Coordinates of C-alpha atoms in Angstrom, one line a residue:
Chain U
M27 CA 66.1 69.4 258.2
R28 CA 63.4 72.2 257.5
Y29 CA 62.1 74.8 259.8
A30 CA 59.0 76.4 260.8
E31 CA 58.8 79.4 263.4
V32 CA 54.9 79.9 264.2
Y33 CA 54.1 83.8 265.5
L34 CA 50.9 83.1 267.9
H35 CA 50.3 87.1 267.1
R36 CA 51.7 89.5 264.6
Q37 CA 53.0 91.7 267.5
L38 CA 55.6 88.9 268.1
V39 CA 57.0 89.1 264.6
P40 CA 60.4 91.0 264.6
H41 CA 60.3 93.7 262.4
G42 CA 62.4 92.7 259.6
G43 CA 63.1 89.3 260.9
L44 CA 61.7 87.4 258.1
A45 CA 64.3 88.2 255.4
G46 CA 64.9 84.5 253.6
H47 CA 61.7 83.0 255.1
T48 CA 58.6 81.6 253.2
A49 CA 55.9 83.4 255.0
V50 CA 52.3 82.5 255.3
V51 CA 49.8 85.2 257.6
F52 CA 46.4 83.9 258.8
D53 CA 43.6 86.5 259.3
V54 CA 40.6 83.5 258.7
L55 CA 38.0 85.7 259.6
R56 CA 37.6 87.5 257.3
A57 CA 40.4 88.8 255.5
S58 CA 42.6 86.2 254.4
T59 CA 39.0 84.1 253.6
T60 CA 37.7 86.7 251.7
A61 CA 40.6 87.6 249.8
A62 CA 40.8 83.5 248.4
V63 CA 37.2 84.1 247.4
A64 CA 37.5 87.0 245.6
L65 CA 40.4 86.0 243.5
Q66 CA 38.9 82.9 242.7
A67 CA 35.9 85.0 241.4
G68 CA 37.9 87.1 239.4
A69 CA 38.9 89.8 240.9
E70 CA 42.0 91.4 239.5
M71 CA 44.0 92.1 242.7
L72 CA 42.9 93.3 246.0
V73 CA 44.7 96.0 248.1
P74 CA 44.5 95.5 251.7
F75 CA 44.0 98.6 253.9
A76 CA 44.0 98.8 257.4
D77 CA 41.0 101.6 257.9
L78 CA 38.6 103.4 255.5
E79 CA 40.0 106.7 255.1
S80 CA 43.1 105.2 254.0
M81 CA 41.3 103.3 251.8
T82 CA 39.7 106.2 250.1
A83 CA 42.5 108.4 250.2
F84 CA 44.5 106.0 248.2
R85 CA 41.4 105.8 245.3
A86 CA 41.3 109.3 245.7
G87 CA 44.9 109.5 244.3
L88 CA 44.7 107.1 241.4
S89 CA 44.1 108.1 237.8
A90 CA 40.6 107.9 236.8
D91 CA 40.7 105.0 234.6
L92 CA 42.4 103.0 237.6
A93 CA 40.0 104.3 240.0
G94 CA 37.0 103.5 238.1
R95 CA 37.9 100.0 238.0
C96 CA 38.2 99.8 241.9
L97 CA 35.7 98.4 244.0
L98 CA 35.6 99.5 247.5
A99 CA 35.1 96.7 250.2
G100 CA 34.6 97.8 253.9
E101 CA 32.7 97.9 256.6
R102 CA 30.8 99.4 259.5
G103 CA 29.1 98.1 262.5
G104 CA 29.4 95.0 260.2
L105 CA 27.5 96.3 257.2
A106 CA 28.8 97.9 253.7
A107 CA 30.0 101.3 254.6
P108 CA 27.8 104.0 253.2
G109 CA 29.5 105.1 250.0
F110 CA 31.1 101.5 249.4
D111 CA 30.7 98.6 247.1
L112 CA 31.1 95.7 249.2
G113 CA 31.1 94.5 252.8
N114 CA 33.5 92.5 254.0
S115 CA 31.7 88.9 253.8
P116 CA 33.1 86.6 251.4
G117 CA 30.0 85.8 250.4
E118 CA 29.3 89.3 248.9
F119 CA 32.9 88.6 246.5
T120 CA 30.8 87.2 243.6
A121 CA 32.1 86.7 239.8
E122 CA 29.1 89.3 239.0
R123 CA 30.5 91.9 241.3
V124 CA 34.5 91.5 241.6
A125 CA 35.5 89.6 237.8
G126 CA 38.2 91.9 236.7
R127 CA 38.0 94.8 239.4
I128 CA 40.5 95.8 241.5
V129 CA 39.6 95.6 245.0
L130 CA 40.3 98.0 247.9
F131 CA 39.2 96.4 251.0
S132 CA 40.0 96.9 254.5
T133 CA 41.6 94.6 257.4
T134 CA 43.3 96.3 260.3
N135 CA 44.6 93.5 261.9
G136 CA 45.2 91.7 258.2
T137 CA 46.9 94.7 257.0
D138 CA 49.3 95.1 260.1
A139 CA 50.4 91.2 259.9
L140 CA 51.3 91.7 256.1
E141 CA 53.2 94.3 256.5
R142 CA 55.5 92.6 259.4
S143 CA 55.8 90.0 257.1
E144 CA 57.0 91.9 253.8
E145 CA 60.5 90.9 254.0
A146 CA 59.6 87.1 253.6
D147 CA 59.5 86.2 250.1
P148 CA 56.8 84.9 249.1
V149 CA 54.5 86.1 251.4
Y150 CA 51.1 84.0 251.2
F151 CA 47.5 84.8 252.7
G152 CA 46.2 81.8 254.0
A153 CA 43.0 80.6 255.8
L154 CA 41.5 77.4 256.4
V155 CA 39.6 77.4 252.6
N156 CA 42.6 77.4 251.0
L157 CA 44.6 74.7 253.1
S158 CA 45.3 72.3 250.5
A159 CA 46.3 74.7 247.7
L160 CA 48.5 76.4 250.0
A161 CA 49.9 73.0 251.1
E162 CA 50.6 72.3 247.5
L163 CA 52.5 75.2 246.8
M164 CA 54.3 74.9 250.1
A165 CA 55.0 71.5 249.1
G166 CA 57.7 72.5 246.7
R167 CA 59.6 74.7 249.0
T168 CA 59.8 72.7 251.9
R169 CA 61.3 70.3 249.9
R170 CA 64.4 72.0 249.8
E171 CA 67.1 71.9 252.2
N172 CA 67.1 74.6 254.9
E173 CA 63.6 76.0 253.9
E174 CA 62.3 78.5 256.9
L175 CA 59.0 78.6 256.9
A176 CA 57.6 81.6 259.2
L177 CA 53.9 81.3 259.9
V178 CA 52.0 84.6 261.2
C179 CA 49.0 84.5 263.1
S180 CA 47.4 88.0 262.7
G181 CA 45.2 88.0 266.1
T182 CA 42.7 90.6 266.8
E183 CA 44.4 93.7 268.5
L184 CA 43.8 92.4 272.2
S185 CA 44.5 88.7 271.6
A186 CA 45.8 85.6 269.7
S187 CA 43.1 84.1 267.2
L188 CA 42.1 80.6 267.7
E189 CA 40.9 80.4 264.1
D190 CA 44.5 81.5 263.0
M191 CA 46.0 79.0 265.2
L192 CA 44.4 76.3 264.2
A193 CA 44.8 77.1 260.0
A194 CA 48.3 77.4 261.2
G195 CA 48.2 73.7 262.8
M196 CA 46.5 72.4 260.0
L197 CA 48.8 73.7 257.4
L198 CA 51.9 72.2 259.6
E199 CA 50.2 68.7 259.8
R200 CA 49.8 68.9 255.9
L201 CA 53.2 69.6 255.4
G202 CA 54.2 66.8 257.4
A203 CA 55.6 68.3 260.6
R204 CA 54.4 65.7 262.4
E205 CA 56.2 63.0 260.9
G206 CA 59.8 64.5 261.8
G207 CA 62.6 66.3 259.8
W208 CA 61.6 69.5 261.3
E209 CA 63.1 71.6 263.6
M210 CA 59.9 73.6 265.2
D211 CA 59.5 76.7 267.6
D212 CA 57.3 76.6 270.8
G213 CA 54.4 78.6 268.8
A214 CA 54.6 75.4 266.0
L215 CA 54.2 73.0 268.7
A216 CA 51.1 75.1 270.4
V217 CA 49.1 75.4 267.2
L218 CA 49.9 71.4 266.7
A219 CA 48.3 70.7 269.7
V220 CA 45.3 73.4 268.7
A221 CA 44.6 71.5 265.7
A222 CA 44.6 68.3 267.2
Q223 CA 42.2 69.6 269.5
W224 CA 39.9 71.2 266.9
R225 CA 40.4 70.0 263.7
G226 CA 37.4 68.5 262.0
R227 CA 35.4 70.8 264.3
E228 CA 36.2 73.8 262.4
T229 CA 32.9 75.4 262.8
E230 CA 32.3 75.0 266.8
A231 CA 36.0 76.4 267.0
M232 CA 35.1 79.7 265.7
R233 CA 32.0 80.0 267.5
Q234 CA 33.7 79.6 270.9
A235 CA 36.7 82.0 269.6
I236 CA 36.1 85.9 270.2
G237 CA 36.1 86.4 266.3
G238 CA 33.6 84.0 265.5
R239 CA 31.3 85.3 268.5
N240 CA 31.7 89.0 267.4
V241 CA 31.2 87.8 263.6
A242 CA 27.8 86.1 264.9
A243 CA 26.6 88.9 267.1
L244 CA 26.5 91.0 264.0
G245 CA 24.2 88.5 262.7
L246 CA 26.8 87.4 260.0
N247 CA 26.8 83.4 261.0
Q248 CA 27.2 82.7 257.0
D249 CA 30.9 84.3 257.2
I250 CA 31.9 81.9 260.3
E251 CA 30.4 79.1 257.9
A252 CA 32.1 80.1 254.7
A253 CA 35.5 80.5 256.8
A254 CA 35.5 77.3 258.2
A255 CA 34.6 75.4 254.2
V256 CA 38.2 73.8 254.7
D257 CA 39.5 73.6 250.9
S258 CA 36.5 75.0 249.4
V259 CA 38.8 77.5 247.5
P260 CA 41.8 76.3 245.4
V261 CA 43.5 80.0 245.3
V262 CA 46.1 81.3 247.0
P263 CA 46.4 85.1 247.5
R264 CA 50.1 86.0 247.2
L265 CA 51.5 89.5 248.7
V266 CA 53.2 91.5 245.9
T267 CA 54.7 94.9 245.7
D268 CA 55.7 95.0 242.0
W269 CA 52.2 95.2 240.0
G270 CA 51.6 97.7 237.5
A271 CA 50.1 101.0 238.0
L272 CA 50.5 100.0 241.7
A273 CA 54.0 99.2 241.9
G274 CA 55.2 100.4 245.6
T275 CA 51.9 99.2 246.7
D276 CA 51.4 96.3 249.0
V277 CA 48.4 94.3 246.5
L278 CA 47.6 90.4 246.5
V279 CA 47.0 88.5 243.4
K280 CA 46.7 84.9 242.6
A281 CA 49.4 82.5 243.3
G282 CA 51.0 80.8 240.4
G283 CA 50.9 76.8 240.8
Chain P
M215 CA 30.3 83.4 285.3
R216 CA 34.4 83.4 285.8
Y217 CA 36.3 85.1 283.3
A218 CA 40.0 83.8 282.3
E219 CA 41.8 85.5 279.6
V220 CA 45.5 84.3 278.8
Y221 CA 48.3 85.8 277.5
L222 CA 50.1 83.8 275.1
H223 CA 53.4 86.1 275.5
R224 CA 53.9 89.1 278.3
Q225 CA 54.2 91.3 275.1
L226 CA 50.4 91.0 274.3
V227 CA 49.3 92.1 278.0
P228 CA 48.0 95.9 277.5
H229 CA 49.9 97.9 280.0
G230 CA 47.7 98.8 282.9
G231 CA 45.3 96.5 281.2
L232 CA 44.7 93.9 284.3
A233 CA 43.4 96.1 287.2
G234 CA 41.0 94.6 289.0
H235 CA 41.8 90.9 287.9
T236 CA 43.5 88.2 289.7
A237 CA 46.5 87.1 287.9
V238 CA 49.4 84.5 287.8
V239 CA 52.4 85.1 285.7
F240 CA 54.3 81.8 284.5
D241 CA 58.1 81.2 284.0
V242 CA 58.7 77.9 284.4
L243 CA 61.9 77.7 283.1
R244 CA 63.2 78.8 285.0
A245 CA 62.3 81.6 287.5
S246 CA 58.9 81.0 289.1
T247 CA 60.1 77.2 289.4
T248 CA 63.0 78.5 291.5
A249 CA 61.2 81.0 293.2
A250 CA 59.2 78.8 294.4
V251 CA 61.3 76.2 295.3
A252 CA 63.7 78.9 297.4
L253 CA 60.2 80.3 299.6
Q254 CA 59.9 76.7 300.3
A255 CA 63.5 76.3 301.4
G256 CA 63.0 79.1 303.9
A257 CA 63.9 82.5 301.8
E258 CA 62.4 85.7 303.6
M259 CA 62.0 87.0 299.8
L260 CA 63.1 86.9 296.5
V261 CA 63.5 90.2 294.4
P262 CA 63.5 89.9 290.7
F263 CA 65.8 91.9 288.5
A264 CA 66.0 92.1 284.4
D265 CA 70.0 91.6 284.6
L266 CA 72.9 91.6 286.7
E267 CA 73.7 94.8 286.9
S268 CA 70.4 96.6 287.9
M269 CA 71.0 93.5 290.8
T270 CA 74.3 94.4 292.1
A271 CA 73.3 98.3 291.7
F272 CA 70.2 97.8 293.6
R273 CA 72.2 95.9 296.7
A274 CA 74.8 98.7 296.5
G275 CA 72.1 101.1 297.4
L276 CA 71.3 99.1 300.5
S277 CA 72.2 99.9 304.1
A278 CA 74.8 97.4 305.1
D279 CA 72.7 95.5 307.6
L280 CA 69.9 94.8 304.6
A281 CA 72.7 94.3 302.0
G282 CA 74.4 91.7 304.4
R283 CA 71.4 89.6 303.9
C284 CA 71.0 89.6 300.3
L285 CA 72.4 86.5 298.2
L286 CA 72.8 86.8 294.5
A287 CA 71.7 84.6 292.2
G288 CA 72.5 84.9 288.7
E289 CA 74.1 83.1 286.1
R290 CA 76.3 84.2 283.0
G291 CA 76.7 81.5 280.4
G292 CA 74.5 78.9 282.5
L293 CA 76.8 79.0 285.9
A294 CA 76.6 81.2 288.6
A295 CA 78.1 84.4 287.6
P296 CA 81.6 85.6 289.2
G297 CA 81.1 87.3 292.6
F298 CA 77.5 85.9 292.5
D299 CA 76.4 83.4 295.4
L300 CA 74.1 81.4 293.6
G301 CA 73.5 80.5 289.8
N302 CA 69.5 80.4 288.7
S303 CA 68.9 76.3 289.1
P304 CA 66.4 75.2 291.2
G305 CA 68.6 72.9 292.9
E306 CA 71.0 75.3 294.6
F307 CA 68.3 76.9 296.4
T308 CA 68.5 74.4 299.6
A309 CA 67.4 75.8 303.1
E310 CA 71.1 75.5 304.0
R311 CA 72.0 78.2 301.1
V312 CA 69.0 80.6 301.4
A313 CA 66.8 80.3 305.2
G314 CA 65.9 83.3 306.4
R315 CA 67.8 85.4 303.3
I316 CA 66.5 87.7 300.9
V317 CA 67.5 86.8 297.8
L318 CA 68.3 88.8 294.9
F319 CA 67.6 86.9 291.4
S320 CA 67.9 87.6 287.6
T321 CA 65.0 86.8 285.3
T322 CA 64.9 89.1 281.9
N323 CA 61.4 87.6 281.0
G324 CA 60.0 86.7 284.5
T325 CA 60.8 90.6 286.0
D326 CA 59.2 92.0 282.5
A327 CA 55.9 89.8 282.7
L328 CA 55.5 90.4 286.4
E329 CA 55.7 94.1 285.7
R330 CA 53.8 94.4 283.4
S331 CA 51.2 92.4 285.5
E332 CA 51.9 94.7 288.3
E333 CA 47.9 96.6 288.4
A334 CA 46.2 93.1 289.3
D335 CA 46.1 92.3 292.5
P336 CA 46.6 89.5 293.8
V337 CA 49.7 88.5 291.3
Y338 CA 50.8 84.9 291.8
F339 CA 54.1 83.6 290.0
G340 CA 53.1 80.4 288.9
A341 CA 55.1 77.0 287.8
L342 CA 53.9 73.2 287.3
V343 CA 55.6 72.8 290.6
N344 CA 53.0 74.9 292.4
L345 CA 50.2 74.2 290.1
S346 CA 48.0 72.5 293.1
A347 CA 48.9 75.0 295.7
L348 CA 47.8 78.0 293.2
A349 CA 44.9 76.3 292.3
E350 CA 43.7 76.1 296.0
L351 CA 44.7 79.4 296.6
M352 CA 43.0 80.5 293.2
A353 CA 39.6 78.0 293.7
G354 CA 38.5 81.1 296.4
R355 CA 38.8 83.7 294.2
T356 CA 37.0 82.0 291.1
R357 CA 34.5 80.9 293.2
R358 CA 33.4 85.0 293.6
E359 CA 30.9 86.0 290.9
N360 CA 32.4 88.0 287.9
E361 CA 36.1 87.2 289.3
E362 CA 38.5 87.6 286.2
L363 CA 41.5 85.6 285.9
A364 CA 44.5 86.7 283.9
L365 CA 47.2 84.0 283.4
V366 CA 50.2 85.6 281.6
C367 CA 52.7 83.6 279.8
S368 CA 56.2 85.1 280.0
G369 CA 57.7 83.7 276.7
T370 CA 61.4 84.3 275.5
E371 CA 62.5 87.7 274.2
L372 CA 61.6 86.2 270.8
S373 CA 58.7 83.5 271.4
A374 CA 56.0 82.2 273.3
S375 CA 57.0 79.1 275.6
L376 CA 55.4 76.1 275.6
E377 CA 56.3 75.1 279.3
D378 CA 54.2 78.6 280.2
M379 CA 51.2 77.6 278.1
L380 CA 51.3 74.1 279.4
A381 CA 51.1 75.4 283.0
A382 CA 48.7 77.9 282.1
G383 CA 46.3 75.2 280.4
M384 CA 47.1 72.5 283.4
L385 CA 46.1 75.3 285.7
L386 CA 42.6 76.4 284.1
E387 CA 41.8 72.8 283.8
R388 CA 42.0 72.7 287.8
L389 CA 40.0 75.3 288.3
G390 CA 37.4 73.6 286.3
A391 CA 37.7 75.6 283.3
R392 CA 36.5 72.7 280.9
E393 CA 33.0 71.9 283.1
G394 CA 31.6 75.4 281.9
G395 CA 30.9 78.3 283.8
W396 CA 33.8 79.9 282.2
E397 CA 34.1 82.8 279.7
M398 CA 37.2 82.1 278.0
D399 CA 39.2 84.1 275.4
D400 CA 41.0 82.6 272.7
G401 CA 44.5 82.3 274.4
A402 CA 42.4 80.3 277.1
L403 CA 41.0 77.8 274.3
A404 CA 44.8 77.6 273.0
V405 CA 46.7 76.5 276.4
L406 CA 44.1 73.9 277.1
A407 CA 44.7 72.5 273.9
V408 CA 48.2 72.6 275.1
A409 CA 47.5 71.1 278.2
A410 CA 45.4 68.1 276.4
Q411 CA 48.1 67.2 274.3
W412 CA 51.4 67.4 277.0
R413 CA 49.7 66.8 280.2
G414 CA 51.4 64.0 282.0
R415 CA 54.5 64.6 278.9
E416 CA 55.7 67.4 280.8
T417 CA 59.2 66.4 280.9
E418 CA 59.2 65.5 277.2
A419 CA 57.2 68.6 276.6
M420 CA 60.1 70.7 277.9
R421 CA 62.7 68.8 275.8
Q422 CA 60.9 69.4 272.4
A423 CA 60.6 73.5 273.3
I424 CA 63.2 75.8 272.9
G425 CA 63.8 76.8 276.3
G426 CA 64.2 73.1 277.5
R427 CA 66.5 72.3 274.3
N428 CA 68.7 75.5 276.2
V429 CA 68.7 74.7 279.1
A430 CA 69.9 71.1 278.3
A431 CA 72.7 72.6 276.1
L432 CA 74.0 74.0 279.0
G433 CA 74.2 70.6 280.5
L434 CA 71.0 71.7 282.9
N435 CA 68.8 68.6 282.6
Q436 CA 68.0 68.4 286.3
D437 CA 66.6 71.8 286.2
I438 CA 64.3 70.4 283.4
E439 CA 63.6 67.7 285.7
A440 CA 63.0 69.6 288.8
A441 CA 60.9 72.1 286.8
A442 CA 58.5 69.3 285.2
A443 CA 57.7 68.0 288.6
V444 CA 54.1 68.7 288.8
D445 CA 53.0 69.4 292.5
S446 CA 56.4 69.1 293.9
V447 CA 56.3 72.4 296.1
P448 CA 53.3 73.5 298.1
V449 CA 54.5 77.1 297.6
V450 CA 52.8 80.2 295.9
P451 CA 55.3 83.3 295.4
R452 CA 53.1 86.4 295.4
L453 CA 54.2 89.4 294.3
V454 CA 54.2 92.6 297.0
T455 CA 55.4 96.1 297.0
D456 CA 55.1 97.1 300.5
W457 CA 57.3 94.8 302.0
G458 CA 59.2 96.8 305.4
A459 CA 62.7 98.1 304.4
L460 CA 62.2 97.1 300.9
A461 CA 58.8 99.0 300.3
G462 CA 58.3 100.2 296.8
T463 CA 60.2 97.3 294.8
D464 CA 58.9 94.6 293.6
V465 CA 59.3 91.2 295.4
L466 CA 58.3 88.1 296.0
V467 CA 57.2 86.3 299.6
K468 CA 55.3 83.3 300.4
A469 CA 51.4 83.9 299.6
G470 CA 49.1 83.0 302.1
G471 CA 46.8 80.1 302.4

């Protein structure tokens, strides 16, 4: 038997409750999508921050050498914030811009969701763009008896997010959760229902969802298209805290195959 | 335009955030089902408590006359607790037992969900058994322009509950939310997906859900059957705090037609 529990919003994750689990955190619009794209484009690692202030303070504390390798990605009102190198749109994270760089980026909901999940091991950052790569990584683990899988939908400050639930449900489907041999909680049953209704209509789902409406209102329709491009990025970000000069900090690196 | 927001778990309700809304709180297994059944059987009112201790303390503070009209409903390990008149199974709330009585009953999740929702007006306690009665009450309200509807799924201490999401989704369907003219949040879209998958298979949904598995493990399969009996009870409990001798306390009474 394999076990799957799905947290429909990060606030429902019990603090410290994910020890012993394999976790996948979803923040499809836009942090987990952008992280996968950036690592595929050759970024050495990404460091998530809850706000721009903590990001700039972090860089100010680095050695000149390390600080010089950092790019700052963050937005105010949907565009790259003054003094920042990049916004948060996946399309900005090209090899030309990010290859070999350490990308500091802001994502309020994603950072909080990753922190709440960090007792799990491994912790992956999942999206629609890397579902197949995720499923491949997980398949080995879920073949183990008694593997406990926790999927965390980041949501927004105020609400669950449809696109996170859709991605979680589609990942469960790819892991074979509809075919038996899994014990699932009610959150898992709910995201499977969301996947049954919206799979194949990912762009439409996001346009109806609050996150997508907000992104569209900023004129960033291409971000929705990028986030809805299922399996377009064969890279999975993994959370580690023991990365060389940044040991002790939550950073995202490319997961091994 | 009408507005519907759905909280997939009571912990997601912002404190004080439901002022100006019409709210429906769902705790299908078993509090909201039992409350509807008890009021139909002629109970004068119900008073929800988070635990047995606060319930007995409350009765101890009443006048002898009022205390004598009270019945205590609560369970330990699934059966009526020692010294209590009733358990929490809907089937126990017959006219013979409860007509004309004030029923004090324990429901940890339901009590918390009602408290978090009490700035709304009205606040209804909804279940599958009274969906049609609820929809009829709400239809008048949702014909008003700019009516804001908040549906609150109580869930358990640890997780969202499939049966609460199913009931919320089926209520939205009956209010015409699939036919346009509604602005919905992602929670609403999620429960509509749950309803699309499980409508007509309510008993099966509960048998797969954690709450139903727990109830079945207690040998209380008849409680699942009772809770899954869509439209079997034409009565809606409404939360009021200004009820005669119990003014200032949250009580549930039969909603007007």
